[in-house]
Amino acid sequence: MTRWGWLPLAAALLAYPWAVAGSDSAAFLQDMGALVLLAAISAAAWNILGGYAGQISVGHAMFFGAGAYMPLLVYQHWQMPPLLGVPLGIAVSLVVALVVGFPTFRLSGHYFSMATIAVAELVRIVVGNWDFLGAAIGLQGPARARGWYDLIFRSAVPYYYIFLGVLALLLLVAWQVQRSRLGYYLRAVRAGERAARSLGVPVRRYKLYALMLSAGFTSLAGALYALKTGFVDPDSGLGILVSVQMIIIAALGGAGTLLGPLLGAMILVPLQTATNTWLGGSGSGLTYIVYGGVIMLIARFEPGGLLELWHRQVTARLARPGEVRHAA
Amino acid sequence: MLLSAEKVAKHFGSFRAVAGADLAVEEGEIVGLIGPNGAGKSTFFNCIAGDVAPTSGRVVFDGIDVTGAPAEAHARLGIGRTFQMPATFDDMTILDNVMVGAFLRHPRRGEARDRALEVVEMTGLKEQAGLRAGNLGTPGRKRLEIARVLAAGPRLMLLDEALAGLTPGEIQRAIELLRAIHALGITLVIVEHIMEVILSLTRRVLVFNQGHVIASGKPQDVVNDPAVIEAYLGRGHGGARR
C-alpha cells in the first residue's frame, strides 16, 4: 500500500454511519458496521500471533471470553460499571496466555493448534458448569444505563465509533510491530524456527510476546462485545466458532498483513448477516456452511488471502519489462 | 583459541553419529571439514552451532563453555551458520531476510536496514533485494544464507556445504565472496565436498569418517592419505601397503 493509501479507507470508515443514515434500514446497517469493526478487531488481534508469528491458535475464544465475562461479572455480583471489568479481563487473559503459552509452545504446527482447541474447550466446559460465572445461562449487563459509564446506547453509532477507535489503535500497534524487530522476528519464526534461532532469535520468548499482545487485544474485543450486547454465555463468549471466525476472517483478507483482517471482516460479516436474515432463524446452521465454503475457497485458490491476490495483480502491473524494482 | 570442541559425541539411540570428535580453530583460520556422506559432519556442525546438544563432550567458544546452550545463544556470542538445505525465509524479501540477521546487533530498524543494505551489496544480492526469497534458485538461496549470517555479525562462520549445487562459474564467485568475508576478520569452518573449494580456500583440513576425525593436515597431504582414500572409495583403493 502507498504511504497515504489508508486515508481514503479511514475517511470511508468514519463517514459510514452518516452515509447510511438516510437509508430505510439505517439502524440495521449501522449495527452491521459495528459488528464488522468488532470482528475486524478480533481478527486483527488473532493475526498478531496467527498471522505474523504463524502460530495458528484455534483457542482464542478463551481470551475473547475472558474479556466478555469480566465486565458482566463485576456488574452481576457487585453492580459495578461493566467498564471496570475491562482491564480485569485483559489481566486475566494475559495470565492465561502465560500459563497456556509455556507448555503449548513446545508443540509446533498442527499439534499447537490442537492443544489450543483442547484448552479453550476445557475452559468453555468449566465455565458452563460454574455458577459464579453464570454456568450455562451466562451473564447479563445492566438493562438500563445508570449513567454514561455503563456505556449503554440505543443506537449502534456510539459503539461503532468506540470500536473504530479501538481498531485504529490496534492497527497502529500492529503497524509498529510489523516495522520493528519484533515483527521481523515473528515472521522469521513463522518461516522457519530453526533458521530463526541460528540468527539469534529467542523463539519461545518472541512467541510469548506475540501471544500476550494478541491475547490482550482479543480480550479487549470480547469486552467490547459484552458492552454492546450486554450478555454473554459459554457459546457466544467461549465457543469454538468464536475462534474459528477470527481465523477465517484473517485468512480471507490475508493473514500476516496489516489490513487483511479488516478486509476479511468487511466481506464475511455482511455475508453471515445476509444468510441469517434471508433464511431466518432456521438459517443459523448456515454459518458453518459459509465458514466451510470460505475455508475451501481460500485453501484451494489463494492461501495468502485476498490482499495477496491484489498485491500480486499490482506487482504484475508494476513489474512490466524494462522496469526494475528495487526495495524502496 | 577461538573454538575448541573436545571429544564431542552425539548418539541417536544406539547410532553414534559423532563419536568423540575434536576440533580446534584459531581466530582468523579457514578450516575445511570433509568426509563421505553420512560421516557425521553435519551433526558435528549442529553440535557446535547449538542446534542439537551433544551427548557428551565440550564446546568452548572464545573461552566460554557453550555446550548444550541454545542456538540463539551461540548466535549472540558470534557463531553463525548456514544450513545444508537452505533455510531462507521464503515469504520475506531478500532484504528482510538479511534484516532478520542484522537485528541481532542493531535493534533499531533504521540501523538494521542500513547494515542489511551494506551486506546485500557486498554479497551481490542488491539487484534482487526487493524480491521474495522464494523466487531465488539454489545458488541465490545459498548466497542469501551467507548474507543473512554475515549481517548477524559473527566472529566464526560455519558453512555447511554452502557451495554445493553451484555451477563452476558460481563456485568461483562464491569462493571470492568467502575470501572477502575472511578478509573482514571472520574465521571460517567449511564443510564441503567440492575439492576445488577446499584446496583453494583452506590451509588445514579435517577428514571425518564414521563420526571420527580420521586425518588432518594440509589439504594436499590429506587427499593423498591412504586412510582418507579408503574412507571415500572403500578398501583396496587405499594403497598397497596395508
Coordinates of C-alpha atoms in Angstrom, one line a residue:
Chain A
M1 CA 0.0 0.0 0.0
T2 CA 1.2 3.5 -0.7
R3 CA 2.1 5.9 2.0
W4 CA -1.2 7.6 2.3
G5 CA -3.3 4.9 0.8
W6 CA -5.0 4.3 4.1
L7 CA -6.5 7.8 4.3
P8 CA -9.5 7.2 2.0
L9 CA -10.2 4.0 3.9
A10 CA -10.2 5.8 7.2
A11 CA -12.4 8.5 5.8
A12 CA -14.9 6.0 4.4
L13 CA -15.0 4.2 7.8
L14 CA -15.5 7.5 9.6
A15 CA -18.3 8.5 7.3
Y16 CA -20.1 5.2 7.1
P17 CA -22.7 5.7 9.8
W18 CA -23.7 9.1 8.2
A19 CA -23.7 7.7 4.7
V20 CA -26.2 5.0 5.6
A21 CA -28.3 7.3 7.9
G22 CA -30.7 8.2 5.2
S23 CA -31.4 4.6 4.3
D24 CA -34.6 2.8 5.3
S25 CA -32.6 0.2 7.2
A26 CA -30.2 2.7 8.7
A27 CA -30.2 1.1 12.1
F28 CA -29.6 -2.3 10.7
L29 CA -26.7 -1.1 8.5
Q30 CA -25.1 0.9 11.4
D31 CA -25.4 -2.2 13.6
M32 CA -23.8 -4.3 11.0
G33 CA -21.0 -1.7 10.6
A34 CA -20.3 -2.0 14.3
L35 CA -20.2 -5.8 14.0
V36 CA -17.8 -5.6 11.1
L37 CA -15.4 -3.5 13.2
L38 CA -15.7 -5.8 16.2
A39 CA -14.9 -8.8 14.0
A40 CA -12.0 -6.9 12.5
I41 CA -10.6 -6.2 16.0
S42 CA -10.8 -9.8 17.0
A43 CA -9.3 -11.0 13.7
A44 CA -6.5 -8.3 13.8
A45 CA -5.7 -9.3 17.4
W46 CA -5.6 -13.0 16.4
N47 CA -3.4 -12.0 13.4
I48 CA -0.5 -10.9 15.6
L49 CA 0.0 -14.5 16.8
G50 CA -1.6 -16.5 14.0
G51 CA -0.6 -14.3 11.1
Y52 CA 2.7 -12.7 11.8
A53 CA 4.1 -15.4 14.0
G54 CA 2.3 -18.2 12.2
Q55 CA 1.1 -19.9 15.3
I56 CA -2.4 -21.0 14.4
S57 CA -4.4 -20.7 17.6
V58 CA -7.9 -22.2 17.5
G59 CA -8.4 -21.3 21.1
H60 CA -8.5 -17.5 21.1
A61 CA -12.1 -17.8 22.3
M62 CA -10.7 -18.2 25.8
F63 CA -9.2 -14.7 25.6
F64 CA -12.3 -13.3 24.0
G65 CA -14.4 -15.0 26.7
A66 CA -12.3 -13.6 29.5
G67 CA -12.8 -10.1 28.1
A68 CA -16.5 -10.7 27.6
Y69 CA -17.2 -12.3 31.0
M70 CA -15.3 -9.9 33.4
P71 CA -17.2 -6.7 32.6
L72 CA -20.6 -8.5 33.1
L73 CA -19.3 -10.4 36.2
V74 CA -18.3 -7.2 38.1
Y75 CA -21.8 -5.9 37.3
Q76 CA -23.7 -9.0 38.2
H77 CA -22.0 -9.6 41.5
W78 CA -21.1 -6.1 42.7
Q79 CA -23.2 -3.8 40.5
M80 CA -20.0 -2.1 39.3
P81 CA -19.9 -0.4 35.9
P82 CA -19.0 -3.1 33.3
L83 CA -16.3 -0.8 32.1
L84 CA -14.3 -1.6 35.2
G85 CA -14.2 -5.2 34.3
V86 CA -12.4 -4.5 31.0
P87 CA -8.8 -4.1 32.5
L88 CA -9.6 -7.1 34.7
G89 CA -10.5 -9.2 31.6
I90 CA -7.3 -8.1 29.9
A91 CA -5.3 -9.0 33.0
V92 CA -6.9 -12.5 33.2
S93 CA -6.2 -13.0 29.6
L94 CA -2.5 -12.2 30.0
V95 CA -2.2 -14.6 32.9
V96 CA -4.0 -17.3 30.9
A97 CA -1.7 -16.6 27.9
L98 CA 1.4 -17.1 30.0
V99 CA 0.1 -20.3 31.6
V100 CA -1.1 -21.7 28.3
G101 CA 1.8 -20.4 26.3
F102 CA 4.6 -22.0 28.2
P103 CA 3.6 -25.6 27.6
T104 CA 1.8 -25.3 24.2
F105 CA 4.7 -23.5 22.5
R106 CA 6.7 -26.7 22.9
L107 CA 4.4 -28.0 20.3
S108 CA 4.5 -26.9 16.7
G109 CA 2.2 -26.8 13.7
H110 CA -1.0 -28.8 14.0
Y111 CA -0.1 -30.0 17.4
F112 CA -0.1 -26.5 18.7
S113 CA -3.5 -25.8 17.1
M114 CA -5.0 -28.9 18.6
A115 CA -3.7 -28.1 22.0
T116 CA -5.3 -24.6 21.9
I117 CA -8.6 -26.2 20.9
A118 CA -8.4 -28.5 23.8
V119 CA -7.6 -25.8 26.3
A120 CA -10.3 -23.5 25.0
E121 CA -13.0 -26.2 25.1
L122 CA -11.9 -27.1 28.6
V123 CA -12.4 -23.5 29.6
R124 CA -15.8 -23.4 28.0
I125 CA -17.0 -26.6 29.7
V126 CA -15.7 -25.4 33.1
V127 CA -17.3 -22.0 32.8
G128 CA -20.5 -23.7 31.6
N129 CA -20.7 -25.5 34.9
W130 CA -19.6 -22.8 37.2
D131 CA -22.5 -21.0 38.9
F132 CA -20.4 -18.0 39.9
L133 CA -19.8 -17.3 36.2
G134 CA -23.5 -17.9 35.3
A135 CA -23.0 -21.6 34.2
A136 CA -24.9 -22.5 31.1
I137 CA -27.2 -19.4 31.3
G138 CA -24.5 -16.8 31.2
L139 CA -24.2 -13.3 32.5
Q140 CA -26.1 -10.1 31.8
G141 CA -25.2 -6.4 32.0
P142 CA -27.3 -3.6 33.2
A143 CA -30.7 -3.4 31.5
R144 CA -30.8 0.4 31.6
A145 CA -28.0 2.9 31.7
R146 CA -27.4 4.2 35.2
G147 CA -25.0 6.8 33.8
W148 CA -22.7 7.3 30.9
Y149 CA -20.2 5.0 32.5
D150 CA -22.5 2.0 31.8
L151 CA -21.9 2.7 28.1
I152 CA -25.4 1.7 27.1
F153 CA -26.7 3.4 23.9
R154 CA -29.9 2.7 22.0
S155 CA -28.2 3.4 18.7
A156 CA -25.3 1.4 17.3
V157 CA -23.5 4.6 16.2
P158 CA -21.6 5.3 19.5
Y159 CA -20.5 1.7 19.6
Y160 CA -19.4 2.0 16.0
Y161 CA -17.1 4.9 16.8
I162 CA -15.8 3.3 20.0
F163 CA -14.9 0.2 18.0
L164 CA -13.4 2.2 15.3
G165 CA -11.1 4.0 17.8
V166 CA -10.0 0.6 19.3
L167 CA -9.4 -0.8 15.8
A168 CA -7.4 2.2 14.9
L169 CA -5.3 1.8 18.0
L170 CA -4.8 -1.9 17.3
L171 CA -3.8 -1.3 13.7
L172 CA -1.4 1.3 14.8
V173 CA 0.2 -1.1 17.2
A174 CA 0.3 -3.9 14.6
W175 CA 1.9 -1.5 12.1
Q176 CA 4.6 -0.6 14.7
V177 CA 5.1 -4.3 15.4
Q178 CA 5.4 -5.0 11.7
R179 CA 8.1 -2.5 11.2
S180 CA 10.1 -3.3 14.4
R181 CA 12.5 -6.1 15.3
L182 CA 9.5 -7.9 16.9
G183 CA 7.7 -8.1 13.6
Y184 CA 10.7 -9.3 11.7
Y185 CA 11.5 -11.9 14.3
L186 CA 7.9 -13.1 14.3
R187 CA 7.8 -13.5 10.6
A188 CA 11.2 -15.3 10.8
V189 CA 9.7 -17.7 13.4
R190 CA 6.8 -18.4 11.0
A191 CA 9.1 -19.0 8.1
G192 CA 11.5 -21.3 10.0
E193 CA 12.1 -21.6 13.7
R194 CA 15.4 -23.4 13.2
A195 CA 16.9 -20.8 10.9
A196 CA 15.5 -18.0 13.1
R197 CA 17.3 -19.5 16.1
S198 CA 20.5 -19.7 14.2
L199 CA 20.3 -15.9 13.7
G200 CA 19.9 -15.3 17.3
V201 CA 16.1 -15.1 17.6
P202 CA 14.9 -16.4 21.1
V203 CA 12.0 -18.2 19.5
R204 CA 9.9 -19.1 22.5
R205 CA 10.3 -15.7 24.1
Y206 CA 9.1 -13.9 21.0
K207 CA 6.2 -16.3 20.6
L208 CA 5.1 -15.4 24.1
Y209 CA 5.4 -11.7 23.3
A210 CA 3.1 -12.2 20.3
L211 CA 0.7 -14.4 22.3
M212 CA 0.4 -11.8 25.1
L213 CA -0.1 -8.9 22.7
S214 CA -2.6 -11.0 20.8
A215 CA -4.5 -12.2 23.9
G216 CA -4.7 -8.7 25.4
F217 CA -6.4 -7.2 22.3
T218 CA -8.6 -10.3 21.8
S219 CA -9.8 -9.8 25.3
L220 CA -10.5 -6.2 24.6
A221 CA -12.6 -7.3 21.6
G222 CA -14.5 -9.6 23.9
A223 CA -15.1 -6.8 26.4
L224 CA -16.5 -4.5 23.6
Y225 CA -18.8 -7.3 22.5
A226 CA -20.1 -7.7 26.1
L227 CA -20.5 -3.9 26.5
K228 CA -22.6 -3.7 23.3
T229 CA -24.7 -6.8 23.7
G230 CA -24.9 -6.8 27.5
F231 CA -25.0 -10.5 27.5
V232 CA -22.6 -13.5 27.3
D233 CA -22.9 -17.2 27.6
P234 CA -20.5 -20.1 27.1
D235 CA -21.3 -20.4 23.4
S236 CA -21.2 -16.8 22.4
G237 CA -18.2 -16.0 24.5
L238 CA -16.1 -19.1 24.6
G239 CA -17.5 -21.3 21.7
I240 CA -15.1 -22.7 19.1
L241 CA -16.9 -20.7 16.4
V242 CA -15.6 -17.5 18.1
S243 CA -12.1 -18.7 17.5
V244 CA -12.9 -20.1 14.0
Q245 CA -14.4 -16.8 12.9
M246 CA -11.2 -14.9 13.8
I247 CA -9.1 -17.3 11.8
I248 CA -11.4 -17.3 8.7
I249 CA -11.7 -13.5 8.6
A250 CA -7.9 -13.1 8.9
A251 CA -7.2 -15.8 6.4
L252 CA -9.8 -14.5 3.9
G253 CA -8.4 -11.0 4.0
G254 CA -4.8 -12.1 4.3
A255 CA -3.1 -13.5 7.4
G256 CA 0.0 -11.7 8.4
T257 CA -1.0 -8.5 6.6
L258 CA -2.0 -5.2 8.3
L259 CA -5.4 -4.7 6.7
G260 CA -6.3 -8.3 5.8
P261 CA -8.4 -8.8 8.9
L262 CA -10.4 -5.6 8.3
L263 CA -11.0 -6.6 4.6
G264 CA -12.0 -10.1 5.7
A265 CA -14.5 -8.8 8.2
M266 CA -16.0 -6.4 5.6
I267 CA -16.8 -9.4 3.5
L268 CA -17.6 -12.2 5.9
V269 CA -19.8 -10.3 8.4
P270 CA -22.3 -9.0 5.9
L271 CA -22.3 -12.4 4.2
Q272 CA -23.1 -14.0 7.5
T273 CA -25.8 -11.4 8.4
A274 CA -27.3 -11.9 5.0
T275 CA -27.6 -15.6 5.2
N276 CA -29.0 -15.3 8.7
T277 CA -31.6 -12.6 7.7
W278 CA -32.7 -14.1 4.4
L279 CA -33.1 -17.6 5.8
G280 CA -34.5 -16.6 9.2
G281 CA -33.7 -18.4 12.4
S282 CA -33.5 -21.8 10.6
G283 CA -30.5 -20.5 8.7
S284 CA -28.3 -20.1 11.7
G285 CA -26.7 -23.5 10.9
L286 CA -25.6 -22.0 7.6
T287 CA -22.8 -20.2 9.4
Y288 CA -20.9 -23.4 9.5
I289 CA -21.5 -24.0 5.8
V290 CA -20.4 -20.5 4.9
Y291 CA -17.3 -20.9 7.1
G292 CA -16.6 -24.3 5.4
G293 CA -17.0 -22.8 2.0
V294 CA -14.7 -19.9 2.7
I295 CA -12.1 -22.2 4.1
M296 CA -12.2 -24.4 1.0
L297 CA -12.0 -21.4 -1.4
I298 CA -9.1 -19.8 0.4
A299 CA -7.2 -23.1 0.7
R300 CA -7.8 -24.0 -2.9
F301 CA -7.3 -20.7 -4.7
E302 CA -5.5 -18.2 -2.6
P303 CA -3.8 -19.4 0.6
G304 CA -2.3 -15.9 1.0
G305 CA -5.8 -14.3 1.2
L306 CA -7.4 -11.6 -0.9
L307 CA -4.8 -8.9 -0.1
E308 CA -2.2 -11.3 -1.6
L309 CA -4.3 -11.6 -4.7
W310 CA -4.5 -7.8 -5.0
H311 CA -0.8 -7.4 -4.2
R312 CA 0.1 -9.9 -7.0
Q313 CA -2.0 -8.0 -9.5
V314 CA -0.4 -4.7 -8.7
T315 CA 3.1 -6.2 -8.7
A316 CA 2.5 -7.8 -12.0
R317 CA 1.4 -4.4 -13.4
L318 CA 4.4 -2.6 -11.9
A319 CA 6.9 -5.1 -13.0
R320 CA 6.5 -4.5 -16.7
P321 CA 9.5 -5.2 -18.9
G322 CA 12.2 -2.6 -18.7
E323 CA 11.3 -1.6 -15.2
V324 CA 13.4 -3.0 -12.4
R325 CA 12.0 -2.6 -9.0
H326 CA 14.3 -2.1 -6.0
A327 CA 13.5 -2.3 -2.4
A328 CA 12.4 1.2 -1.5
Chain B
M1 CA 41.9 -20.4 20.5
L2 CA 38.5 -19.2 19.1
L3 CA 36.7 -22.5 19.1
S4 CA 37.5 -25.8 20.7
A5 CA 35.4 -28.9 20.5
E6 CA 36.6 -31.7 22.7
K7 CA 35.5 -35.3 22.4
V8 CA 32.1 -34.2 21.1
A9 CA 29.8 -37.2 20.7
K10 CA 26.2 -37.3 19.6
H11 CA 24.2 -40.6 19.7
F12 CA 20.8 -41.2 18.3
G13 CA 19.7 -44.2 20.2
S14 CA 22.4 -46.8 19.6
F15 CA 23.7 -45.0 16.5
R16 CA 26.8 -42.9 17.1
A17 CA 26.6 -40.1 14.5
V18 CA 29.5 -38.3 16.1
A19 CA 31.8 -40.5 18.3
G20 CA 34.2 -38.3 20.1
A21 CA 35.4 -35.7 17.6
D22 CA 37.9 -32.9 18.4
L23 CA 38.3 -29.6 16.5
A24 CA 40.4 -26.6 17.5
V25 CA 40.2 -23.4 15.4
E26 CA 42.4 -20.4 15.8
E27 CA 41.0 -16.9 15.2
G28 CA 41.4 -16.0 11.5
E29 CA 41.7 -19.5 10.2
I30 CA 39.8 -21.2 7.4
V31 CA 39.4 -24.8 8.3
G32 CA 37.9 -27.4 5.9
L33 CA 35.9 -30.4 7.1
I34 CA 35.5 -33.2 4.5
G35 CA 34.4 -36.8 4.6
P36 CA 32.0 -39.1 2.8
N37 CA 28.2 -38.7 3.1
G38 CA 26.9 -39.8 6.4
A39 CA 30.3 -39.3 8.1
G40 CA 28.7 -37.1 10.8
K41 CA 29.9 -33.7 9.6
S42 CA 26.5 -32.0 9.7
T43 CA 25.7 -33.5 13.1
F44 CA 29.0 -32.3 14.4
F45 CA 28.3 -28.9 13.0
N46 CA 24.9 -28.9 14.7
C47 CA 26.5 -29.7 18.0
I48 CA 28.9 -26.8 17.6
A49 CA 26.1 -24.4 16.5
G50 CA 23.9 -25.4 19.4
D51 CA 21.2 -26.9 17.1
V52 CA 21.5 -30.1 19.0
A53 CA 23.0 -30.8 22.4
P54 CA 26.0 -33.2 22.2
T55 CA 25.5 -36.4 24.2
S56 CA 29.0 -35.9 25.7
G57 CA 32.0 -33.7 25.2
R58 CA 32.6 -30.0 25.4
V59 CA 32.3 -27.0 23.1
V60 CA 34.2 -23.9 24.1
F61 CA 33.9 -20.6 22.1
D62 CA 36.2 -17.8 23.0
G63 CA 36.7 -19.1 26.5
I64 CA 33.1 -19.6 27.2
D65 CA 31.6 -23.1 27.6
V66 CA 28.7 -23.2 25.2
T67 CA 28.0 -26.9 25.4
G68 CA 24.2 -27.5 25.2
A69 CA 23.4 -23.8 25.1
P70 CA 20.5 -22.9 22.8
A71 CA 21.3 -22.0 19.2
E72 CA 20.2 -18.4 19.7
A73 CA 22.8 -18.0 22.5
H74 CA 25.5 -19.3 20.1
A75 CA 24.4 -16.7 17.5
R76 CA 24.6 -13.9 20.1
L77 CA 28.1 -15.0 21.1
G78 CA 29.2 -14.8 17.5
I79 CA 28.8 -18.3 16.0
G80 CA 27.0 -18.1 12.7
R81 CA 26.0 -21.0 10.5
T82 CA 24.4 -21.9 7.2
F83 CA 22.3 -25.0 6.6
Q84 CA 23.0 -27.8 4.2
M85 CA 19.4 -27.4 2.9
P86 CA 19.0 -23.7 2.5
A87 CA 16.5 -22.4 5.2
T88 CA 15.7 -19.0 3.8
F89 CA 12.5 -17.2 4.9
D90 CA 10.8 -17.6 1.6
D91 CA 7.8 -15.4 2.1
M92 CA 10.0 -12.5 3.1
T93 CA 12.0 -10.3 0.7
I94 CA 15.7 -10.8 0.4
L95 CA 16.4 -7.6 2.2
D96 CA 14.1 -8.5 5.0
N97 CA 15.8 -11.9 5.3
V98 CA 19.1 -10.1 5.8
M99 CA 17.5 -7.6 8.2
V100 CA 16.5 -10.5 10.5
G101 CA 20.2 -11.2 10.8
A102 CA 21.1 -7.6 11.2
F103 CA 18.6 -7.0 14.0
L104 CA 20.8 -9.2 16.3
R105 CA 23.4 -6.4 16.6
H106 CA 21.2 -3.5 15.5
P107 CA 17.9 -3.5 17.4
R108 CA 16.7 -0.3 15.7
R109 CA 15.1 -0.7 12.4
G110 CA 16.9 2.0 10.6
E111 CA 20.3 0.7 11.6
A112 CA 19.4 -2.8 10.8
R113 CA 18.3 -1.8 7.4
D114 CA 21.5 0.2 6.7
R115 CA 23.5 -2.8 7.8
A116 CA 21.4 -5.2 5.7
L117 CA 21.8 -2.9 2.6
E118 CA 25.6 -3.0 3.0
V119 CA 25.6 -6.8 3.3
V120 CA 23.3 -7.2 0.3
E121 CA 25.6 -5.0 -1.7
M122 CA 28.7 -7.0 -0.6
T123 CA 27.1 -10.4 -1.3
G124 CA 25.9 -9.3 -4.8
L125 CA 22.2 -9.6 -4.0
K126 CA 21.4 -5.9 -4.3
E127 CA 19.6 -6.2 -7.6
Q128 CA 17.2 -8.7 -6.2
A129 CA 16.9 -7.2 -2.7
G130 CA 13.1 -6.5 -3.1
L131 CA 12.2 -9.9 -4.4
R132 CA 10.8 -12.6 -2.2
A133 CA 13.4 -15.1 -1.2
G134 CA 11.3 -18.0 -2.5
N135 CA 11.9 -16.7 -6.0
L136 CA 15.6 -17.5 -5.8
G137 CA 17.2 -20.6 -7.1
T138 CA 19.6 -22.7 -5.1
P139 CA 22.7 -20.6 -5.8
G140 CA 20.8 -17.5 -4.7
R141 CA 19.4 -19.1 -1.6
K142 CA 22.8 -20.3 -0.6
R143 CA 24.2 -16.8 -1.1
L144 CA 21.3 -15.3 0.9
E145 CA 22.0 -17.7 3.8
I146 CA 25.6 -16.4 3.8
A147 CA 24.4 -12.8 3.6
R148 CA 22.0 -13.3 6.5
V149 CA 24.6 -14.8 8.8
L150 CA 27.1 -12.2 7.8
A151 CA 24.6 -9.5 8.8
A152 CA 24.3 -11.0 12.3
G153 CA 27.9 -10.1 12.9
P154 CA 29.6 -13.4 13.6
R155 CA 33.2 -14.0 14.5
L156 CA 33.0 -17.6 13.4
M157 CA 31.0 -18.8 10.4
L158 CA 30.1 -22.5 10.0
L159 CA 29.3 -23.1 6.3
D160 CA 27.6 -26.5 5.7
E161 CA 28.0 -27.2 2.0
A162 CA 27.3 -23.6 1.2
L163 CA 28.6 -24.1 -2.4
A164 CA 27.0 -27.5 -3.3
G165 CA 24.9 -27.4 -6.4
L166 CA 26.5 -24.3 -7.9
T167 CA 27.9 -24.2 -11.4
P168 CA 31.7 -23.7 -11.9
G169 CA 31.2 -20.0 -12.5
E170 CA 29.1 -19.6 -9.4
I171 CA 31.6 -21.5 -7.4
Q172 CA 34.3 -19.1 -8.4
R173 CA 32.2 -16.1 -7.4
A174 CA 31.3 -17.8 -4.1
I175 CA 35.0 -18.5 -3.4
E176 CA 35.7 -14.8 -3.9
L177 CA 32.8 -13.9 -1.6
L178 CA 34.2 -16.2 1.1
R179 CA 37.6 -14.7 0.7
A180 CA 36.1 -11.2 1.1
I181 CA 34.3 -12.4 4.3
H182 CA 37.5 -13.9 5.6
A183 CA 39.3 -10.6 4.9
L184 CA 36.8 -9.0 7.3
G185 CA 38.4 -11.0 10.1
I186 CA 35.8 -13.7 10.3
T187 CA 37.0 -17.2 11.0
L188 CA 35.5 -19.9 8.7
V189 CA 34.9 -23.6 9.1
I190 CA 33.6 -25.1 5.9
V191 CA 32.1 -28.5 5.2
E192 CA 32.4 -29.1 1.5
H193 CA 32.5 -31.9 -1.0
I194 CA 34.0 -29.8 -3.8
M195 CA 37.7 -30.3 -3.5
E196 CA 38.4 -27.2 -5.6
V197 CA 36.8 -25.1 -2.8
I198 CA 38.8 -26.9 -0.1
L199 CA 42.1 -26.7 -2.0
S200 CA 41.8 -23.0 -2.9
L201 CA 40.4 -21.7 0.4
T202 CA 41.8 -23.8 3.3
R203 CA 45.2 -24.4 4.7
R204 CA 44.0 -27.0 7.1
V205 CA 41.6 -29.9 6.6
L206 CA 40.0 -32.4 8.9
V207 CA 38.6 -35.6 7.4
F208 CA 35.6 -37.2 9.0
N209 CA 34.5 -40.8 8.7
Q210 CA 32.0 -42.7 10.8
G211 CA 31.9 -40.0 13.4
H212 CA 35.6 -39.7 13.9
V213 CA 38.3 -37.4 12.7
I214 CA 40.5 -39.8 10.7
A215 CA 43.0 -37.4 9.4
S216 CA 44.0 -33.8 9.5
G217 CA 46.6 -31.6 7.9
K218 CA 47.3 -29.6 4.7
P219 CA 44.7 -30.3 2.1
Q220 CA 47.2 -31.6 -0.5
D221 CA 48.6 -34.1 2.0
V222 CA 45.2 -35.2 3.3
V223 CA 43.8 -36.0 -0.1
N224 CA 46.7 -38.4 -0.6
D225 CA 46.4 -40.0 2.8
P226 CA 45.5 -43.8 2.3
A227 CA 43.1 -43.8 5.1
V228 CA 41.2 -40.9 3.5
I229 CA 41.1 -42.5 0.1
E230 CA 39.8 -45.7 1.7
A231 CA 37.1 -43.8 3.5
Y232 CA 35.9 -42.4 0.3
L233 CA 36.5 -45.2 -2.1
G234 CA 36.5 -48.3 0.1
R235 CA 39.1 -50.9 0.8
G236 CA 41.6 -51.8 -1.8
H237 CA 42.0 -48.2 -3.1
G238 CA 43.9 -47.0 -0.1
G239 CA 47.3 -48.2 -1.5
A240 CA 49.0 -51.5 -1.5
R241 CA 50.8 -51.1 1.8
R242 CA 48.0 -52.3 4.1

